[in-house]
Amino acid sequence: MIEVLHYEFMRHALLAGLLAAVVCGVIGTLVIVNRLVFLSGGVAHSAYGGVGLAFFLGWPYMIGATLFAFGSAMIMAAVSIKSKQRTDTIIGVMWSVGMAAGILLLDLAPGYNVDLMSYLFGSILSVPAGDLVVMAIVTLVVLLLVAYFYSDLLLMSYDEEFAEVKGVPVRPLYFMLIGMVAVTVVMVVQVVGLILVIALLTIPPYITEKYTRSLLQMMVFSSLLGMGFILGGLWASYIYDLTSGAAIIFVAGTVFFLSLGVDKLIAMKKRRVWLRSHQSLESGRTGIVDS
Amino acid sequence: MTKTESKVLVDISSLCYTNGGVDILHDINLTVNRGDFIAVIGPNGGGKTTLLKLILGLLQPTRGAIDVRGLRRASGTGAIGYVPQHVNHNLNFPATALDVVLMGNHSASRRLRFGNSRREVMQAHEALEKLGINDCADRKIVALSGGQRQRVLIARALVGQPELLVLDEPTASIDTKGQTDFYDMLKELNKDLTILMVCHDLMIVASYAKSIACLNRRLHYHDSFRSSGDVIDIFYSCSVQEMCPVGVITQNIKDIRPVGGKDD
């Protein structure tokens, strides 16, 4: 297995995967506890409009996608902070309109068109060194911001109103969080694809949430779990010659369903223990009644 | 109403709050003095929660002013401890009871800090102990009962050492036995803490609160009452009462006639 590291593309793929796992573990945790999964999906999909715009105008991909994702994220944040009830509708609209705009702009763009598939599943095996640097910088900035505002984010995530009473700048912090989600999504979409971003943002934190006792633990273990998924998926795609992005998601999905099964087993075992102690109580009581 | 300057904790003067062209609250005047135990009662939609949010600084008044300890903006000063109405939200959140209590210590100086000092942890344990649930400190919130969660939220409000405790229908999710315990505890806390509480249960109000504020768009403050009979009189004489559906509940109080009332 070690010999794969001789290939530069494999080293890049591993590095990109590790960075994506870390940033997705941290941001994904905040996405899950703040219930922003749908919003993140909306941001990721509407970013496709930016891809189209970038190709149409001949700009670099990154600028178009980042601007579009950031813009739509801020609109969604503004709507969702005003009325939590109707947010999903707005997100749904921006989700589909952004995607459609991207496709139309690509239709109209002259010359070679990008493949929608590579945007959906990414191309983790062909990450250039320059992208790795950008990814590393974004990951570092996100980690620093989260570390600096950790206590504020914790309070806001658990109870917004109480946080505001305590003097946490909830509004700016909320916009910052959504902004970080947007930048993270664009960054990671480029290397691993849209669907893998959503999978990495949601599956590891969802699994770890049940077993961890603090936000920090949840972030750390989500990152580790994400790394495991990426390594496992890459290994499978190398051995069996599969599409890497899809393989990674499949590993994550399998572990996700396994964890649901394990939860069931734990619950059943707990109940058996409870039943046993309860039965012994019951028989003890009837024994007294009988005598 | 005695009005010694140092005694005044919250001063609300000619406050209006408008939403959608309608005054939710109109011309509210209320002074909360140190040591008060005020129950806010009124019908649904009468503006009780809105008033609390204005006092907490979560909403800004359309007209008029709220001064908390002489300051215009209450949030972030640590003067007020807030216990929200809903205790069953965000149940799967990865935090133990102790962690939630420690959130009450938040201040801007906590930036870039992950842990808690030993003193803070000890204070949090003390707050939990005061509420009788220190044995639950290490349990995740999802593993607590509704009543225990309620106490955790009160401990969270207390650990910041506020001068005023604001509670929004604190016993909506607690059973009858739990409610009695809870209000006995509030009474105990009231010895060194001012309490402002929204409550629907007039029997509770009659036997625990020191004064009553009837709120239905306008506010009518009843400085003191001597017995539960007075509480009923307050409802009948109160100017905001026409729209209050309190008849049924006051009837209950008349039937049962709790011995208590204001006894300290």
JSON list of N, CA and C in Angstrom, two decimals, chain A residues 175-238:
[
{"chain": "A", "resi": 175, "resn": "PHE", "atom": "N", "xyz": [-23.81, 35.46, 10.81]},
{"chain": "A", "resi": 175, "resn": "PHE", "atom": "CA", "xyz": [-23.36, 35.74, 9.45]},
{"chain": "A", "resi": 175, "resn": "PHE", "atom": "C", "xyz": [-21.96, 35.19, 9.21]},
{"chain": "A", "resi": 176, "resn": "MET", "atom": "N", "xyz": [-21.11, 35.30, 10.23]},
{"chain": "A", "resi": 176, "resn": "MET", "atom": "CA", "xyz": [-19.76, 34.77, 10.10]},
{"chain": "A", "resi": 176, "resn": "MET", "atom": "C", "xyz": [-19.79, 33.27, 9.89]},
{"chain": "A", "resi": 177, "resn": "LEU", "atom": "N", "xyz": [-20.64, 32.60, 10.67]},
{"chain": "A", "resi": 177, "resn": "LEU", "atom": "CA", "xyz": [-20.73, 31.14, 10.56]},
{"chain": "A", "resi": 177, "resn": "LEU", "atom": "C", "xyz": [-21.17, 30.73, 9.17]},
{"chain": "A", "resi": 178, "resn": "ILE", "atom": "N", "xyz": [-22.22, 31.40, 8.66]},
{"chain": "A", "resi": 178, "resn": "ILE", "atom": "CA", "xyz": [-22.73, 31.06, 7.32]},
{"chain": "A", "resi": 178, "resn": "ILE", "atom": "C", "xyz": [-21.69, 31.39, 6.27]},
{"chain": "A", "resi": 179, "resn": "GLY", "atom": "N", "xyz": [-20.97, 32.50, 6.47]},
{"chain": "A", "resi": 179, "resn": "GLY", "atom": "CA", "xyz": [-19.90, 32.85, 5.56]},
{"chain": "A", "resi": 179, "resn": "GLY", "atom": "C", "xyz": [-18.82, 31.78, 5.53]},
{"chain": "A", "resi": 180, "resn": "MET", "atom": "N", "xyz": [-18.47, 31.26, 6.72]},
{"chain": "A", "resi": 180, "resn": "MET", "atom": "CA", "xyz": [-17.47, 30.19, 6.79]},
{"chain": "A", "resi": 180, "resn": "MET", "atom": "C", "xyz": [-17.97, 28.95, 6.08]},
{"chain": "A", "resi": 181, "resn": "VAL", "atom": "N", "xyz": [-19.27, 28.65, 6.25]},
{"chain": "A", "resi": 181, "resn": "VAL", "atom": "CA", "xyz": [-19.85, 27.50, 5.56]},
{"chain": "A", "resi": 181, "resn": "VAL", "atom": "C", "xyz": [-19.69, 27.67, 4.06]},
{"chain": "A", "resi": 182, "resn": "ALA", "atom": "N", "xyz": [-20.00, 28.88, 3.55]},
{"chain": "A", "resi": 182, "resn": "ALA", "atom": "CA", "xyz": [-19.93, 29.13, 2.11]},
{"chain": "A", "resi": 182, "resn": "ALA", "atom": "C", "xyz": [-18.51, 28.94, 1.59]},
{"chain": "A", "resi": 183, "resn": "VAL", "atom": "N", "xyz": [-17.55, 29.54, 2.29]},
{"chain": "A", "resi": 183, "resn": "VAL", "atom": "CA", "xyz": [-16.15, 29.46, 1.82]},
{"chain": "A", "resi": 183, "resn": "VAL", "atom": "C", "xyz": [-15.67, 28.00, 1.88]},
{"chain": "A", "resi": 184, "resn": "THR", "atom": "N", "xyz": [-16.02, 27.32, 2.97]},
{"chain": "A", "resi": 184, "resn": "THR", "atom": "CA", "xyz": [-15.63, 25.91, 3.11]},
{"chain": "A", "resi": 184, "resn": "THR", "atom": "C", "xyz": [-16.18, 25.09, 1.97]},
{"chain": "A", "resi": 185, "resn": "VAL", "atom": "N", "xyz": [-17.47, 25.29, 1.70]},
{"chain": "A", "resi": 185, "resn": "VAL", "atom": "CA", "xyz": [-18.13, 24.48, 0.67]},
{"chain": "A", "resi": 185, "resn": "VAL", "atom": "C", "xyz": [-17.45, 24.69, -0.68]},
{"chain": "A", "resi": 186, "resn": "VAL", "atom": "N", "xyz": [-17.22, 25.96, -1.06]},
{"chain": "A", "resi": 186, "resn": "VAL", "atom": "CA", "xyz": [-16.62, 26.23, -2.36]},
{"chain": "A", "resi": 186, "resn": "VAL", "atom": "C", "xyz": [-15.24, 25.59, -2.46]},
{"chain": "A", "resi": 187, "resn": "MET", "atom": "N", "xyz": [-14.49, 25.77, -1.35]},
{"chain": "A", "resi": 187, "resn": "MET", "atom": "CA", "xyz": [-13.12, 25.26, -1.32]},
{"chain": "A", "resi": 187, "resn": "MET", "atom": "C", "xyz": [-13.08, 23.75, -1.51]},
{"chain": "A", "resi": 188, "resn": "VAL", "atom": "N", "xyz": [-13.97, 23.07, -0.81]},
{"chain": "A", "resi": 188, "resn": "VAL", "atom": "CA", "xyz": [-13.91, 21.62, -0.81]},
{"chain": "A", "resi": 188, "resn": "VAL", "atom": "C", "xyz": [-14.59, 21.05, -2.04]},
{"chain": "A", "resi": 189, "resn": "VAL", "atom": "N", "xyz": [-15.62, 21.76, -2.55]},
{"chain": "A", "resi": 189, "resn": "VAL", "atom": "CA", "xyz": [-16.29, 21.30, -3.77]},
{"chain": "A", "resi": 189, "resn": "VAL", "atom": "C", "xyz": [-15.29, 21.15, -4.90]},
{"chain": "A", "resi": 190, "resn": "GLN", "atom": "N", "xyz": [-14.38, 22.10, -4.96]},
{"chain": "A", "resi": 190, "resn": "GLN", "atom": "CA", "xyz": [-13.43, 22.11, -6.06]},
{"chain": "A", "resi": 190, "resn": "GLN", "atom": "C", "xyz": [-12.61, 20.82, -6.12]},
{"chain": "A", "resi": 191, "resn": "VAL", "atom": "N", "xyz": [-12.28, 20.28, -4.95]},
{"chain": "A", "resi": 191, "resn": "VAL", "atom": "CA", "xyz": [-11.44, 19.08, -4.97]},
{"chain": "A", "resi": 191, "resn": "VAL", "atom": "C", "xyz": [-12.23, 17.80, -4.83]},
{"chain": "A", "resi": 192, "resn": "VAL", "atom": "N", "xyz": [-13.28, 17.81, -4.03]},
{"chain": "A", "resi": 192, "resn": "VAL", "atom": "CA", "xyz": [-13.95, 16.53, -3.80]},
{"chain": "A", "resi": 192, "resn": "VAL", "atom": "C", "xyz": [-15.38, 16.50, -4.30]},
{"chain": "A", "resi": 193, "resn": "GLY", "atom": "N", "xyz": [-15.89, 17.63, -4.81]},
{"chain": "A", "resi": 193, "resn": "GLY", "atom": "CA", "xyz": [-17.23, 17.61, -5.38]},
{"chain": "A", "resi": 193, "resn": "GLY", "atom": "C", "xyz": [-18.31, 17.94, -4.38]},
{"chain": "A", "resi": 194, "resn": "LEU", "atom": "N", "xyz": [-19.41, 18.39, -4.97]},
{"chain": "A", "resi": 194, "resn": "LEU", "atom": "CA", "xyz": [-20.53, 18.89, -4.20]},
{"chain": "A", "resi": 194, "resn": "LEU", "atom": "C", "xyz": [-21.14, 17.85, -3.25]},
{"chain": "A", "resi": 195, "resn": "ILE", "atom": "N", "xyz": [-21.31, 16.64, -3.76]},
{"chain": "A", "resi": 195, "resn": "ILE", "atom": "CA", "xyz": [-22.01, 15.62, -2.96]},
{"chain": "A", "resi": 195, "resn": "ILE", "atom": "C", "xyz": [-21.13, 15.15, -1.81]},
{"chain": "A", "resi": 196, "resn": "LEU", "atom": "N", "xyz": [-19.83, 15.08, -2.05]},
{"chain": "A", "resi": 196, "resn": "LEU", "atom": "CA", "xyz": [-18.93, 14.67, -0.99]},
{"chain": "A", "resi": 196, "resn": "LEU", "atom": "C", "xyz": [-18.87, 15.73, 0.11]},
{"chain": "A", "resi": 197, "resn": "VAL", "atom": "N", "xyz": [-18.99, 17.00, -0.27]},
{"chain": "A", "resi": 197, "resn": "VAL", "atom": "CA", "xyz": [-18.99, 18.06, 0.75]},
{"chain": "A", "resi": 197, "resn": "VAL", "atom": "C", "xyz": [-20.15, 17.86, 1.71]},
{"chain": "A", "resi": 198, "resn": "ILE", "atom": "N", "xyz": [-21.34, 17.67, 1.13]},
{"chain": "A", "resi": 198, "resn": "ILE", "atom": "CA", "xyz": [-22.53, 17.49, 1.98]},
{"chain": "A", "resi": 198, "resn": "ILE", "atom": "C", "xyz": [-22.36, 16.24, 2.85]},
{"chain": "A", "resi": 199, "resn": "ALA", "atom": "N", "xyz": [-21.83, 15.18, 2.25]},
{"chain": "A", "resi": 199, "resn": "ALA", "atom": "CA", "xyz": [-21.63, 13.94, 3.02]},
{"chain": "A", "resi": 199, "resn": "ALA", "atom": "C", "xyz": [-20.64, 14.17, 4.15]},
{"chain": "A", "resi": 200, "resn": "LEU", "atom": "N", "xyz": [-19.52, 14.84, 3.85]},
{"chain": "A", "resi": 200, "resn": "LEU", "atom": "CA", "xyz": [-18.49, 15.06, 4.88]},
{"chain": "A", "resi": 200, "resn": "LEU", "atom": "C", "xyz": [-18.96, 16.04, 5.94]},
{"chain": "A", "resi": 201, "resn": "LEU", "atom": "N", "xyz": [-19.83, 16.99, 5.53]},
{"chain": "A", "resi": 201, "resn": "LEU", "atom": "CA", "xyz": [-20.33, 17.97, 6.50]},
{"chain": "A", "resi": 201, "resn": "LEU", "atom": "C", "xyz": [-21.31, 17.33, 7.47]},
{"chain": "A", "resi": 202, "resn": "THR", "atom": "N", "xyz": [-22.09, 16.36, 6.98]},
{"chain": "A", "resi": 202, "resn": "THR", "atom": "CA", "xyz": [-23.19, 15.86, 7.81]},
{"chain": "A", "resi": 202, "resn": "THR", "atom": "C", "xyz": [-22.92, 14.51, 8.47]},
{"chain": "A", "resi": 203, "resn": "ILE", "atom": "N", "xyz": [-22.35, 13.57, 7.73]},
{"chain": "A", "resi": 203, "resn": "ILE", "atom": "CA", "xyz": [-22.29, 12.19, 8.27]},
{"chain": "A", "resi": 203, "resn": "ILE", "atom": "C", "xyz": [-21.37, 12.08, 9.48]},
{"chain": "A", "resi": 204, "resn": "PRO", "atom": "N", "xyz": [-20.11, 12.54, 9.42]},
{"chain": "A", "resi": 204, "resn": "PRO", "atom": "CA", "xyz": [-19.26, 12.36, 10.63]},
{"chain": "A", "resi": 204, "resn": "PRO", "atom": "C", "xyz": [-19.82, 13.06, 11.87]},
{"chain": "A", "resi": 205, "resn": "PRO", "atom": "N", "xyz": [-20.26, 14.34, 11.78]},
{"chain": "A", "resi": 205, "resn": "PRO", "atom": "CA", "xyz": [-20.80, 14.96, 13.00]},
{"chain": "A", "resi": 205, "resn": "PRO", "atom": "C", "xyz": [-22.05, 14.26, 13.50]},
{"chain": "A", "resi": 206, "resn": "TYR", "atom": "N", "xyz": [-22.89, 13.79, 12.57]},
{"chain": "A", "resi": 206, "resn": "TYR", "atom": "CA", "xyz": [-24.11, 13.12, 13.01]},
{"chain": "A", "resi": 206, "resn": "TYR", "atom": "C", "xyz": [-23.78, 11.87, 13.82]},
{"chain": "A", "resi": 207, "resn": "ILE", "atom": "N", "xyz": [-22.78, 11.12, 13.34]},
{"chain": "A", "resi": 207, "resn": "ILE", "atom": "CA", "xyz": [-22.41, 9.90, 14.07]},
{"chain": "A", "resi": 207, "resn": "ILE", "atom": "C", "xyz": [-21.79, 10.24, 15.42]},
{"chain": "A", "resi": 208, "resn": "THR", "atom": "N", "xyz": [-20.88, 11.23, 15.42]},
{"chain": "A", "resi": 208, "resn": "THR", "atom": "CA", "xyz": [-20.14, 11.50, 16.67]},
{"chain": "A", "resi": 208, "resn": "THR", "atom": "C", "xyz": [-20.99, 12.24, 17.70]},
{"chain": "A", "resi": 209, "resn": "GLU", "atom": "N", "xyz": [-22.05, 12.94, 17.25]},
{"chain": "A", "resi": 209, "resn": "GLU", "atom": "CA", "xyz": [-22.85, 13.73, 18.18]},
{"chain": "A", "resi": 209, "resn": "GLU", "atom": "C", "xyz": [-23.36, 12.88, 19.34]},
{"chain": "A", "resi": 210, "resn": "LYS", "atom": "N", "xyz": [-23.74, 11.64, 19.02]},
{"chain": "A", "resi": 210, "resn": "LYS", "atom": "CA", "xyz": [-24.34, 10.80, 20.05]},
{"chain": "A", "resi": 210, "resn": "LYS", "atom": "C", "xyz": [-23.33, 10.32, 21.08]},
{"chain": "A", "resi": 211, "resn": "TYR", "atom": "N", "xyz": [-22.06, 10.25, 20.68]},
{"chain": "A", "resi": 211, "resn": "TYR", "atom": "CA", "xyz": [-21.07, 9.63, 21.57]},
{"chain": "A", "resi": 211, "resn": "TYR", "atom": "C", "xyz": [-20.14, 10.65, 22.24]},
{"chain": "A", "resi": 212, "resn": "THR", "atom": "N", "xyz": [-20.23, 11.91, 21.84]},
{"chain": "A", "resi": 212, "resn": "THR", "atom": "CA", "xyz": [-19.31, 12.89, 22.41]},
{"chain": "A", "resi": 212, "resn": "THR", "atom": "C", "xyz": [-20.02, 13.75, 23.45]},
{"chain": "A", "resi": 213, "resn": "ARG", "atom": "N", "xyz": [-19.21, 14.39, 24.29]},
{"chain": "A", "resi": 213, "resn": "ARG", "atom": "CA", "xyz": [-19.77, 15.16, 25.40]},
{"chain": "A", "resi": 213, "resn": "ARG", "atom": "C", "xyz": [-19.50, 16.64, 25.32]},
{"chain": "A", "resi": 214, "resn": "SER", "atom": "N", "xyz": [-18.85, 17.09, 24.26]},
{"chain": "A", "resi": 214, "resn": "SER", "atom": "CA", "xyz": [-18.68, 18.52, 24.08]},
{"chain": "A", "resi": 214, "resn": "SER", "atom": "C", "xyz": [-18.51, 18.83, 22.61]},
{"chain": "A", "resi": 215, "resn": "LEU", "atom": "N", "xyz": [-18.71, 20.11, 22.28]},
{"chain": "A", "resi": 215, "resn": "LEU", "atom": "CA", "xyz": [-18.59, 20.55, 20.89]},
{"chain": "A", "resi": 215, "resn": "LEU", "atom": "C", "xyz": [-17.18, 20.29, 20.36]},
{"chain": "A", "resi": 216, "resn": "LEU", "atom": "N", "xyz": [-16.19, 20.53, 21.23]},
{"chain": "A", "resi": 216, "resn": "LEU", "atom": "CA", "xyz": [-14.80, 20.35, 20.82]},
{"chain": "A", "resi": 216, "resn": "LEU", "atom": "C", "xyz": [-14.52, 18.88, 20.48]},
{"chain": "A", "resi": 217, "resn": "GLN", "atom": "N", "xyz": [-14.96, 17.98, 21.38]},
{"chain": "A", "resi": 217, "resn": "GLN", "atom": "CA", "xyz": [-14.81, 16.55, 21.11]},
{"chain": "A", "resi": 217, "resn": "GLN", "atom": "C", "xyz": [-15.48, 16.17, 19.80]},
{"chain": "A", "resi": 218, "resn": "MET", "atom": "N", "xyz": [-16.68, 16.72, 19.60]},
{"chain": "A", "resi": 218, "resn": "MET", "atom": "CA", "xyz": [-17.44, 16.40, 18.39]},
{"chain": "A", "resi": 218, "resn": "MET", "atom": "C", "xyz": [-16.67, 16.83, 17.15]},
{"chain": "A", "resi": 219, "resn": "MET", "atom": "N", "xyz": [-16.05, 18.01, 17.23]},
{"chain": "A", "resi": 219, "resn": "MET", "atom": "CA", "xyz": [-15.27, 18.50, 16.09]},
{"chain": "A", "resi": 219, "resn": "MET", "atom": "C", "xyz": [-14.08, 17.60, 15.82]},
{"chain": "A", "resi": 220, "resn": "VAL", "atom": "N", "xyz": [-13.35, 17.24, 16.90]},
{"chain": "A", "resi": 220, "resn": "VAL", "atom": "CA", "xyz": [-12.14, 16.43, 16.74]},
{"chain": "A", "resi": 220, "resn": "VAL", "atom": "C", "xyz": [-12.49, 15.07, 16.16]},
{"chain": "A", "resi": 221, "resn": "PHE", "atom": "N", "xyz": [-13.50, 14.41, 16.76]},
{"chain": "A", "resi": 221, "resn": "PHE", "atom": "CA", "xyz": [-13.81, 13.06, 16.31]},
{"chain": "A", "resi": 221, "resn": "PHE", "atom": "C", "xyz": [-14.46, 13.05, 14.93]},
{"chain": "A", "resi": 222, "resn": "SER", "atom": "N", "xyz": [-15.21, 14.12, 14.60]},
{"chain": "A", "resi": 222, "resn": "SER", "atom": "CA", "xyz": [-15.77, 14.21, 13.25]},
{"chain": "A", "resi": 222, "resn": "SER", "atom": "C", "xyz": [-14.64, 14.32, 12.23]},
{"chain": "A", "resi": 223, "resn": "SER", "atom": "N", "xyz": [-13.62, 15.12, 12.55]},
{"chain": "A", "resi": 223, "resn": "SER", "atom": "CA", "xyz": [-12.50, 15.25, 11.63]},
{"chain": "A", "resi": 223, "resn": "SER", "atom": "C", "xyz": [-11.80, 13.91, 11.43]},
{"chain": "A", "resi": 224, "resn": "LEU", "atom": "N", "xyz": [-11.58, 13.20, 12.57]},
{"chain": "A", "resi": 224, "resn": "LEU", "atom": "CA", "xyz": [-10.91, 11.90, 12.48]},
{"chain": "A", "resi": 224, "resn": "LEU", "atom": "C", "xyz": [-11.73, 10.91, 11.66]},
{"chain": "A", "resi": 225, "resn": "LEU", "atom": "N", "xyz": [-13.04, 10.91, 11.92]},
{"chain": "A", "resi": 225, "resn": "LEU", "atom": "CA", "xyz": [-13.92, 10.01, 11.20]},
{"chain": "A", "resi": 225, "resn": "LEU", "atom": "C", "xyz": [-13.91, 10.33, 9.71]},
{"chain": "A", "resi": 226, "resn": "GLY", "atom": "N", "xyz": [-13.94, 11.64, 9.39]},
{"chain": "A", "resi": 226, "resn": "GLY", "atom": "CA", "xyz": [-13.89, 12.05, 7.99]},
{"chain": "A", "resi": 226, "resn": "GLY", "atom": "C", "xyz": [-12.60, 11.57, 7.33]},
{"chain": "A", "resi": 227, "resn": "MET", "atom": "N", "xyz": [-11.48, 11.69, 8.06]},
{"chain": "A", "resi": 227, "resn": "MET", "atom": "CA", "xyz": [-10.20, 11.20, 7.52]},
{"chain": "A", "resi": 227, "resn": "MET", "atom": "C", "xyz": [-10.29, 9.71, 7.23]},
{"chain": "A", "resi": 228, "resn": "GLY", "atom": "N", "xyz": [-10.88, 8.98, 8.18]},
{"chain": "A", "resi": 228, "resn": "GLY", "atom": "CA", "xyz": [-11.05, 7.54, 8.00]},
{"chain": "A", "resi": 228, "resn": "GLY", "atom": "C", "xyz": [-11.84, 7.23, 6.73]},
{"chain": "A", "resi": 229, "resn": "PHE", "atom": "N", "xyz": [-12.94, 7.95, 6.54]},
{"chain": "A", "resi": 229, "resn": "PHE", "atom": "CA", "xyz": [-13.78, 7.73, 5.35]},
{"chain": "A", "resi": 229, "resn": "PHE", "atom": "C", "xyz": [-12.98, 7.98, 4.09]},
{"chain": "A", "resi": 230, "resn": "ILE", "atom": "N", "xyz": [-12.21, 9.07, 4.09]},
{"chain": "A", "resi": 230, "resn": "ILE", "atom": "CA", "xyz": [-11.49, 9.45, 2.87]},
{"chain": "A", "resi": 230, "resn": "ILE", "atom": "C", "xyz": [-10.39, 8.43, 2.58]},
{"chain": "A", "resi": 231, "resn": "LEU", "atom": "N", "xyz": [-9.66, 8.03, 3.64]},
{"chain": "A", "resi": 231, "resn": "LEU", "atom": "CA", "xyz": [-8.61, 7.03, 3.43]},
{"chain": "A", "resi": 231, "resn": "LEU", "atom": "C", "xyz": [-9.23, 5.73, 2.93]},
{"chain": "A", "resi": 232, "resn": "GLY", "atom": "N", "xyz": [-10.31, 5.30, 3.57]},
{"chain": "A", "resi": 232, "resn": "GLY", "atom": "CA", "xyz": [-10.97, 4.06, 3.18]},
{"chain": "A", "resi": 232, "resn": "GLY", "atom": "C", "xyz": [-11.46, 4.13, 1.74]},
{"chain": "A", "resi": 233, "resn": "GLY", "atom": "N", "xyz": [-12.09, 5.26, 1.39]},
{"chain": "A", "resi": 233, "resn": "GLY", "atom": "CA", "xyz": [-12.61, 5.40, 0.04]},
{"chain": "A", "resi": 233, "resn": "GLY", "atom": "C", "xyz": [-11.52, 5.43, -0.99]},
{"chain": "A", "resi": 234, "resn": "LEU", "atom": "N", "xyz": [-10.44, 6.15, -0.68]},
{"chain": "A", "resi": 234, "resn": "LEU", "atom": "CA", "xyz": [-9.33, 6.22, -1.63]},
{"chain": "A", "resi": 234, "resn": "LEU", "atom": "C", "xyz": [-8.70, 4.84, -1.84]},
{"chain": "A", "resi": 235, "resn": "TRP", "atom": "N", "xyz": [-8.55, 4.12, -0.74]},
{"chain": "A", "resi": 235, "resn": "TRP", "atom": "CA", "xyz": [-7.98, 2.78, -0.81]},
{"chain": "A", "resi": 235, "resn": "TRP", "atom": "C", "xyz": [-8.85, 1.89, -1.70]},
{"chain": "A", "resi": 236, "resn": "ALA", "atom": "N", "xyz": [-10.17, 1.94, -1.45]},
{"chain": "A", "resi": 236, "resn": "ALA", "atom": "CA", "xyz": [-11.08, 1.11, -2.24]},
{"chain": "A", "resi": 236, "resn": "ALA", "atom": "C", "xyz": [-11.02, 1.51, -3.71]},
{"chain": "A", "resi": 237, "resn": "SER", "atom": "N", "xyz": [-10.97, 2.80, -3.98]},
{"chain": "A", "resi": 237, "resn": "SER", "atom": "CA", "xyz": [-10.98, 3.24, -5.37]},
{"chain": "A", "resi": 237, "resn": "SER", "atom": "C", "xyz": [-9.67, 2.84, -6.06]},
{"chain": "A", "resi": 238, "resn": "TYR", "atom": "N", "xyz": [-8.58, 2.78, -5.29]},
{"chain": "A", "resi": 238, "resn": "TYR", "atom": "CA", "xyz": [-7.28, 2.38, -5.85]},
{"chain": "A", "resi": 238, "resn": "TYR", "atom": "C", "xyz": [-7.26, 0.88, -6.15]}
]
